[in-house]
PDB file of C-alpha atoms in Angstrom:
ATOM      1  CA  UNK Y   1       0.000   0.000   0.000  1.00 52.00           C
ATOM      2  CA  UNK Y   2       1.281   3.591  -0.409  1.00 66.00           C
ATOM      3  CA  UNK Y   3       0.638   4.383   3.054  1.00 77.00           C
ATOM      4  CA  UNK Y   4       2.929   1.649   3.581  1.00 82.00           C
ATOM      5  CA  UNK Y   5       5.744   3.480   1.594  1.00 79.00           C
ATOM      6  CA  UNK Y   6       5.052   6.642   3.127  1.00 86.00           C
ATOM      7  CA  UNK Y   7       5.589   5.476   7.119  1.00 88.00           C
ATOM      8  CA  UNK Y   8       8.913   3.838   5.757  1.00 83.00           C
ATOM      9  CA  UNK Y   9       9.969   6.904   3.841  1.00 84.00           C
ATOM     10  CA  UNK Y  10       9.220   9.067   7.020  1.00 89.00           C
ATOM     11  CA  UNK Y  11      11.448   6.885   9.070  1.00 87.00           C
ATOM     12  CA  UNK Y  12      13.943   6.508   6.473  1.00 84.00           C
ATOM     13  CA  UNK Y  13      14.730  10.424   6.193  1.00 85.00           C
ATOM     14  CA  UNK Y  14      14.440  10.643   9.843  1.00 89.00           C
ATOM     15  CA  UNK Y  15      16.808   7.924  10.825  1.00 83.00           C
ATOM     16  CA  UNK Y  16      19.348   9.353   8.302  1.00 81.00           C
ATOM     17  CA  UNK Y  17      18.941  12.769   9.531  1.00 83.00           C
ATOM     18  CA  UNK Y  18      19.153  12.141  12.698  1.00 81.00           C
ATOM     19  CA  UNK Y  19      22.555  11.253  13.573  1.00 76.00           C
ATOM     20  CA  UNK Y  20      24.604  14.586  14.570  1.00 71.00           C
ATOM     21  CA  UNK Y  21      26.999  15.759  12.151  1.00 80.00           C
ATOM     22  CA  UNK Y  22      28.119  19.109  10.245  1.00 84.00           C
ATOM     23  CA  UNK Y  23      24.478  19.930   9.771  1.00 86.00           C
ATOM     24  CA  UNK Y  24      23.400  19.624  12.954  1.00 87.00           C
ATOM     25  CA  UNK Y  25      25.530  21.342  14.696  1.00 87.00           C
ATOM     26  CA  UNK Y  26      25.353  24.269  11.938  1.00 86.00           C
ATOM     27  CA  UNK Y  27      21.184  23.625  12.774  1.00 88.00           C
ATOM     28  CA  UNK Y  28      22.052  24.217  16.578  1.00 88.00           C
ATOM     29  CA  UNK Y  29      24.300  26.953  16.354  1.00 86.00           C
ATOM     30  CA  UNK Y  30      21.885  28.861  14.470  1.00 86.00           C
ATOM     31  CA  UNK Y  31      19.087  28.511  16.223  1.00 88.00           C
ATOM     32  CA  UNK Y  32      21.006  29.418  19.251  1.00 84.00           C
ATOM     33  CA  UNK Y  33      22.650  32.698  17.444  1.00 81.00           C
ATOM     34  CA  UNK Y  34      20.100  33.508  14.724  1.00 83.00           C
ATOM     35  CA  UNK Y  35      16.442  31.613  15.991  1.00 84.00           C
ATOM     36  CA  UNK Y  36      14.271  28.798  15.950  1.00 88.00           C
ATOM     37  CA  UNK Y  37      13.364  29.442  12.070  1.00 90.00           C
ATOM     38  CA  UNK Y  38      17.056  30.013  10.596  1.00 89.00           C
ATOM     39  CA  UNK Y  39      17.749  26.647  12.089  1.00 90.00           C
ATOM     40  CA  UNK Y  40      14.792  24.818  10.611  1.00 93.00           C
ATOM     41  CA  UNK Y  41      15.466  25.881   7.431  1.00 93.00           C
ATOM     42  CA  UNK Y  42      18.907  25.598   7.975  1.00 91.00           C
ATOM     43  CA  UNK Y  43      17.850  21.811   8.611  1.00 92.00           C
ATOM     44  CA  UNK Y  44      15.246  21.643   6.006  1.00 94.00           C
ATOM     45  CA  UNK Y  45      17.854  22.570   3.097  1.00 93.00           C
ATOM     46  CA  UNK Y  46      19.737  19.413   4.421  1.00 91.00           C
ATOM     47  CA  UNK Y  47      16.026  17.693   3.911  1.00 92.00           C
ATOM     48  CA  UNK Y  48      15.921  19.018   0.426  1.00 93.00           C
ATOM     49  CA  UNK Y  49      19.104  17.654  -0.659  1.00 89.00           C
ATOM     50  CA  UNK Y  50      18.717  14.072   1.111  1.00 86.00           C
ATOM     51  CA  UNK Y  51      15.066  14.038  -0.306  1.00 88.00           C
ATOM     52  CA  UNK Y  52      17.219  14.782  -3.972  1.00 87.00           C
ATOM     53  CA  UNK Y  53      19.218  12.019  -3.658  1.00 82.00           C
ATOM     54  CA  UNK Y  54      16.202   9.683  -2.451  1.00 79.00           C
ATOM     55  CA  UNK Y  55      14.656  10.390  -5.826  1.00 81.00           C
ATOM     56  CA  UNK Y  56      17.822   9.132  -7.543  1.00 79.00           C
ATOM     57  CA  UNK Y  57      17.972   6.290  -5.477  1.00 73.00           C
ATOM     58  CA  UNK Y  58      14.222   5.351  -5.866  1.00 69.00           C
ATOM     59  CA  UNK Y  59      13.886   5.925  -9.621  1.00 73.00           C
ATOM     60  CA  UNK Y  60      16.608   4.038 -10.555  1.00 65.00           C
ATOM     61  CA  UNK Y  61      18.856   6.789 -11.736  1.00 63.00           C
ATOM     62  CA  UNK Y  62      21.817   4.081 -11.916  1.00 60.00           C
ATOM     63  CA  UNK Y  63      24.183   6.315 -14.039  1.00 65.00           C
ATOM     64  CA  UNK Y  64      23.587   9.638 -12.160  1.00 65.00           C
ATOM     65  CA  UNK Y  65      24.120   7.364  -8.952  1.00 61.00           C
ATOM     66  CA  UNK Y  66      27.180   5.842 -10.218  1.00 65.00           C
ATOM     67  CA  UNK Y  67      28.290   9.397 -11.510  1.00 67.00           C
ATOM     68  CA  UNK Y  68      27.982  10.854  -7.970  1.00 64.00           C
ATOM     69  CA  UNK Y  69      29.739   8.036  -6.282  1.00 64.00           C
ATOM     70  CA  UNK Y  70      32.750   8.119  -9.067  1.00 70.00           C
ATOM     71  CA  UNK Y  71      33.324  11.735  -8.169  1.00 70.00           C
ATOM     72  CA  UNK Y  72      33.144  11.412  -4.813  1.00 71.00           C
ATOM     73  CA  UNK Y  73      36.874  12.422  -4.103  1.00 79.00           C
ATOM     74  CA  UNK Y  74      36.234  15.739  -5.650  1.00 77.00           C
ATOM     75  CA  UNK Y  75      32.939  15.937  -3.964  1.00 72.00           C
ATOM     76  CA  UNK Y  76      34.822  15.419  -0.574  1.00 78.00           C
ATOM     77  CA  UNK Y  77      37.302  17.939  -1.592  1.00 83.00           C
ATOM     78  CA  UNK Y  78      34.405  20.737  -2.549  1.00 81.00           C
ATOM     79  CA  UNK Y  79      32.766  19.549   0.966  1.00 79.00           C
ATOM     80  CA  UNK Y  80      35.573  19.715   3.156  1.00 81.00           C
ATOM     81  CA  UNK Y  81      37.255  22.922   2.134  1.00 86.00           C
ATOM     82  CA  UNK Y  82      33.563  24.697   2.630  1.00 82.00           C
ATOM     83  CA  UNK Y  83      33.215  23.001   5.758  1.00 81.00           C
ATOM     84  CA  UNK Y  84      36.769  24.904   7.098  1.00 87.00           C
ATOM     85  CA  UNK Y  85      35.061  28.086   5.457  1.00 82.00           C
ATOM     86  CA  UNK Y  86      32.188  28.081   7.930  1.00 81.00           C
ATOM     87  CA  UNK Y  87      34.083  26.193  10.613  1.00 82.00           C
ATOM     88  CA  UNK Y  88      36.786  29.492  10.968  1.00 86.00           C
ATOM     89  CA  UNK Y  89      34.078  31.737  10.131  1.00 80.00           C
ATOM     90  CA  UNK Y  90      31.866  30.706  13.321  1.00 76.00           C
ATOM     91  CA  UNK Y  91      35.118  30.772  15.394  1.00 81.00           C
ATOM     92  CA  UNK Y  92      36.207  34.525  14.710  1.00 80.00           C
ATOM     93  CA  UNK Y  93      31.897  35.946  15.125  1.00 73.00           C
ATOM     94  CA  UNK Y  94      31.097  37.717  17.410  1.00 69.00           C
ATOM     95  CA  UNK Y  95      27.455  37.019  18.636  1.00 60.00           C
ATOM     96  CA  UNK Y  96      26.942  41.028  18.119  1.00 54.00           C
ATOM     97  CA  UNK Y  97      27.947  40.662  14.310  1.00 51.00           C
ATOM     98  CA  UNK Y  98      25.650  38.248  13.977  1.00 52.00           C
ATOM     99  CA  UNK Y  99      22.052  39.938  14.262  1.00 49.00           C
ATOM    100  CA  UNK Y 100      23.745  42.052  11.268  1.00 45.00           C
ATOM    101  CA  UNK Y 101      25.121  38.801   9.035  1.00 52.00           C
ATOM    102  CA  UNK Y 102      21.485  37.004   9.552  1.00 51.00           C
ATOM    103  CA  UNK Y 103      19.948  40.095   8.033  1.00 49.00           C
ATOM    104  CA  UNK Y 104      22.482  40.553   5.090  1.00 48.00           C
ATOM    105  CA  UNK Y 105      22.339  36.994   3.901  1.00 58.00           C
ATOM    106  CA  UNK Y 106      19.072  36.065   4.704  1.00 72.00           C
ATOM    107  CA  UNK Y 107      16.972  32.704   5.738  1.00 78.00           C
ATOM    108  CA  UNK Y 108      17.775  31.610   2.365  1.00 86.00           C
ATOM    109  CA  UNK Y 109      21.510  31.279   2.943  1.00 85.00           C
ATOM    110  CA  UNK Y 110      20.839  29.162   6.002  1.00 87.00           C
ATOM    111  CA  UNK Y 111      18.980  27.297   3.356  1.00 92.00           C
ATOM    112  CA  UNK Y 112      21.259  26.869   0.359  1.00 91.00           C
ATOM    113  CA  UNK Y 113      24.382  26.495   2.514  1.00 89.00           C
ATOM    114  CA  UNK Y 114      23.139  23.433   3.666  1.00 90.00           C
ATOM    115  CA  UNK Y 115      21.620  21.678   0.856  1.00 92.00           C
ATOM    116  CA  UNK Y 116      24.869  22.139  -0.907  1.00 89.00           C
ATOM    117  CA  UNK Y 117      26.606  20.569   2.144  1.00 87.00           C
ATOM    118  CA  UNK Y 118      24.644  17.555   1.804  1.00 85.00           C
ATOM    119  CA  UNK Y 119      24.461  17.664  -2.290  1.00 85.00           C
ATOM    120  CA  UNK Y 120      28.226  17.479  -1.994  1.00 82.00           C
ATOM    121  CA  UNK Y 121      28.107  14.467   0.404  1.00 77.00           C
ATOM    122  CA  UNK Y 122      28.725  11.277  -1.274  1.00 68.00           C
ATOM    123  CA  UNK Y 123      27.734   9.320   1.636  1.00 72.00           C
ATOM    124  CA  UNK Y 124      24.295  10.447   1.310  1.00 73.00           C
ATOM    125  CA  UNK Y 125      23.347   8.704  -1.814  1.00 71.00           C
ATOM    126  CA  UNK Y 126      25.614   5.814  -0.916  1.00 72.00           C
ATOM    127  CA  UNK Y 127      23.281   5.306   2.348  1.00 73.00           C
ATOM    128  CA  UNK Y 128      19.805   5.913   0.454  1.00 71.00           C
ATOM    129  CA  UNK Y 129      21.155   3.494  -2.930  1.00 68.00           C
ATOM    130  CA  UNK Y 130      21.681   0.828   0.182  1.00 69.00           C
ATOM    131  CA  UNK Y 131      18.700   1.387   1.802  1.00 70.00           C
ATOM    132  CA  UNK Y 132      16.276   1.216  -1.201  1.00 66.00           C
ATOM    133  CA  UNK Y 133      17.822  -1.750  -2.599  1.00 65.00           C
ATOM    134  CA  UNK Y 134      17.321  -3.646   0.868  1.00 66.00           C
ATOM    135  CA  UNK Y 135      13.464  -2.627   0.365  1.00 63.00           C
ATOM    136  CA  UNK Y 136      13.715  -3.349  -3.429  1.00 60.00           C
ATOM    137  CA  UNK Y 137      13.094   0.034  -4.896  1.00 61.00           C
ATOM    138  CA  UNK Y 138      14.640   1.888  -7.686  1.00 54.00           C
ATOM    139  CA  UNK Y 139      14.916  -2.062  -9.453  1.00 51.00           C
ATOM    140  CA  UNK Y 140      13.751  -2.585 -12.992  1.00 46.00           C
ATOM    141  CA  UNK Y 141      10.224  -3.163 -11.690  1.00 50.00           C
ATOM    142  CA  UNK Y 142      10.129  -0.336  -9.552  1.00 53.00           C
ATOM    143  CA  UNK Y 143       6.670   1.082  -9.321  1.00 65.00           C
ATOM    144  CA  UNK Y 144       7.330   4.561 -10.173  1.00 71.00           C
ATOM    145  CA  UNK Y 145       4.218   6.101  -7.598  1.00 77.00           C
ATOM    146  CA  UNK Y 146       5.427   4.230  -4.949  1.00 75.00           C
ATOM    147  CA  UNK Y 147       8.409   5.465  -5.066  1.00 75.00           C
ATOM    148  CA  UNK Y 148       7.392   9.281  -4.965  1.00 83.00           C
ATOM    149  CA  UNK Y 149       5.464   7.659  -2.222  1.00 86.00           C
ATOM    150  CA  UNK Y 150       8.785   7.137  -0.464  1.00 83.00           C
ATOM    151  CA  UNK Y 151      10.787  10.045  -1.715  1.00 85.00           C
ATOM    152  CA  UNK Y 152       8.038  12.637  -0.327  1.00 90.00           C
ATOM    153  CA  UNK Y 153       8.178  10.215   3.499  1.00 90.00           C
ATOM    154  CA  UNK Y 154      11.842  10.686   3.117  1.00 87.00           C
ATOM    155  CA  UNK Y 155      11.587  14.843   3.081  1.00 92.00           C
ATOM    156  CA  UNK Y 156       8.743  14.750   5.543  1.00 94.00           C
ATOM    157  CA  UNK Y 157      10.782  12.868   7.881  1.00 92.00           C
ATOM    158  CA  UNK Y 158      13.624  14.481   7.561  1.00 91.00           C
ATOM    159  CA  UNK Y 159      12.084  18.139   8.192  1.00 93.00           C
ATOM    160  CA  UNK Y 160      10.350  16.556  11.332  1.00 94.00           C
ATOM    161  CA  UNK Y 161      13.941  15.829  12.703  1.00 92.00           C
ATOM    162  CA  UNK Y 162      14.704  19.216  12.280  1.00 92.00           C
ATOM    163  CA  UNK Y 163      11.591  20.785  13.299  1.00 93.00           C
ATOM    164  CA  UNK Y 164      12.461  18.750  16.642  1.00 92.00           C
ATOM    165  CA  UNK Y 165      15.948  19.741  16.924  1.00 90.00           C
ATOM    166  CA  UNK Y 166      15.424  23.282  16.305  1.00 91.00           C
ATOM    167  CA  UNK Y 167      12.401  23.725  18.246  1.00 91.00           C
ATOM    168  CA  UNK Y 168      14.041  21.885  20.912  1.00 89.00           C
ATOM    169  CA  UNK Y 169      17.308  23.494  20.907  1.00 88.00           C
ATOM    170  CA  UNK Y 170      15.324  27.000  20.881  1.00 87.00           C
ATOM    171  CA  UNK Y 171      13.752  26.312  24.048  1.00 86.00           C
ATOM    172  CA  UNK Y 172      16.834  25.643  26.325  1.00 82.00           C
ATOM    173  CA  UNK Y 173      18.681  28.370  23.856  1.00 74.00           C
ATOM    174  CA  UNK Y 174      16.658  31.140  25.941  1.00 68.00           C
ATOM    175  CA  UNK Y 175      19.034  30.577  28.831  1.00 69.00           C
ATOM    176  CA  UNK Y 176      21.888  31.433  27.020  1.00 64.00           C
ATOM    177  CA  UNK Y 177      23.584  35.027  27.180  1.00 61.00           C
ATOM    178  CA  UNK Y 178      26.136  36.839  24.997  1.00 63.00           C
ATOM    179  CA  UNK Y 179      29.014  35.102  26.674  1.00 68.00           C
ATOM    180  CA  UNK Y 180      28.300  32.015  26.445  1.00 69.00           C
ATOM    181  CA  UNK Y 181      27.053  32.524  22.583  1.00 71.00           C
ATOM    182  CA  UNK Y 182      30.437  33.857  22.153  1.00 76.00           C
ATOM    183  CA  UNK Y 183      31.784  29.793  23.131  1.00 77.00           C
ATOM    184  CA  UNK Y 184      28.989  28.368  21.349  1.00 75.00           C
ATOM    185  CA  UNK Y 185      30.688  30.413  18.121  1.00 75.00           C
ATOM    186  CA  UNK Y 186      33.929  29.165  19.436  1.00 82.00           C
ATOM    187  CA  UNK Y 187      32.940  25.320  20.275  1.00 82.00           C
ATOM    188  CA  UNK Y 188      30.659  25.150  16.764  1.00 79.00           C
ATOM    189  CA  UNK Y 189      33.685  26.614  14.557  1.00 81.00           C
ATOM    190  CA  UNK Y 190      36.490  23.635  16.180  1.00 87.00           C
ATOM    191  CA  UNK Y 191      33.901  21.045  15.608  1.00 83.00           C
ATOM    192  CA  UNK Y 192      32.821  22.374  12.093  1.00 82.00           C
ATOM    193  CA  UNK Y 193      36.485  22.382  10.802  1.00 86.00           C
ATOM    194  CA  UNK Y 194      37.698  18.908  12.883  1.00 88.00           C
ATOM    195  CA  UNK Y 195      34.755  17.717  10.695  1.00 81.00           C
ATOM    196  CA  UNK Y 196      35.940  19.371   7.453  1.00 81.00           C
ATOM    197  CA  UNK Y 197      39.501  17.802   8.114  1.00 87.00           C
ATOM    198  CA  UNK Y 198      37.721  14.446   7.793  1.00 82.00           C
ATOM    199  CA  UNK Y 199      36.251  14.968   4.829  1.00 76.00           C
ATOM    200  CA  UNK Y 200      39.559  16.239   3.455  1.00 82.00           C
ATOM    201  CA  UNK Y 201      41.403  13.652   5.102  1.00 84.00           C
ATOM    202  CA  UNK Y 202      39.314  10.949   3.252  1.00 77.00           C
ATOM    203  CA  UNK Y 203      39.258  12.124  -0.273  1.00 66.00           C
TER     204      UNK Y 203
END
């Protein structure tokens, strides 16, 4: 049943979502710097891009799949070097520059900066392409509905992790003063570049 492929999509993009990486702490610090809605989006561009690679891996796309995964080195490389960008860029704000930097670029930086984080991800589609095959979709009989079915579960879930960390996160954020903003900044930036190291490190 469709239903069927829904619930499974909806706990397919949340399980992948959910573990902490890059994105979530990016979705964290900007909650706790910017607000609740700059982090949801911030997560929801991450849902966009997993939901992206979902429809690759559900339809079948075999040769943009296999394209993806052959350039995965440069991908890594594009990925990493971005991710020591933001990482030394979080370190050196100060929580009063950022009221102004929110306004300048806008909710829809939070939300392209982090769909192209997870575009650039070759781990993403590796996970979904492993996934779907265990549930047989994206084969030569694939059922084309069903697998919008999925794809849609997939972005649904993964927005409701992010709706939860966000909305979460904003709640014990209102305890939080300038100074200790100024060591979130400082804390988010090490851990954003120790994770773009990684990604260099592996490419």
């Amino acid at each position: 049943m469709d239903f069927d492929f829904l619930i499974k999509g909806i706990i397919i993009g949340f399980s992948i979502a959910a573990p902490v990486g890059p994105i979530g702490v990016l979705c964290i610090r900007r909650t706790l710097t910017e607000g609740r809605l700059s982090g949801f989006l911030s997560g929801l561009g991450a849902a966009t891009a997993d939901a992206t690679y979902g429809m690759i891996a559900g339809f079948g796309l075999a040769s943009i799949s296999n394209f993806l995964i052959g350039q995965q080195i440069w991908l890594r490389i594009i990925g990493g070097l971005f991710l020591l960008y933001l990482g030394i860029k979080m370190f050196i704000t100060k929580p009063s520059d950022e009221a102004v930097s929110s306004k300048r670029h806008g909710l829809i930086g939070s939300y392209i900066s982090t769909f192209f984080l997870t575009i650039v991800n070759p781990m993403t589609i590796i996970s979904f392409a492993a996934v779907f095959a265990g549930l047989g979709i994206g084969t030569i009989q694939t059922d084309y509905f069903s697998s919008l079915i999925l794809v849609m579960g997939v972005f649904v879930g993964s927005g409701l992790w992010w709706l939860t960390l966000s909305s979460t996160v904003h709640v014990l954020g209102k305890r939080f003063d300038t100074k200790r903003l100024r060591w979130i900044n400082k804390v988010s930036g090490i851990i954003i570049l120790i994770f773009g190291f990684i990604a260099l490190a592996s490419s």
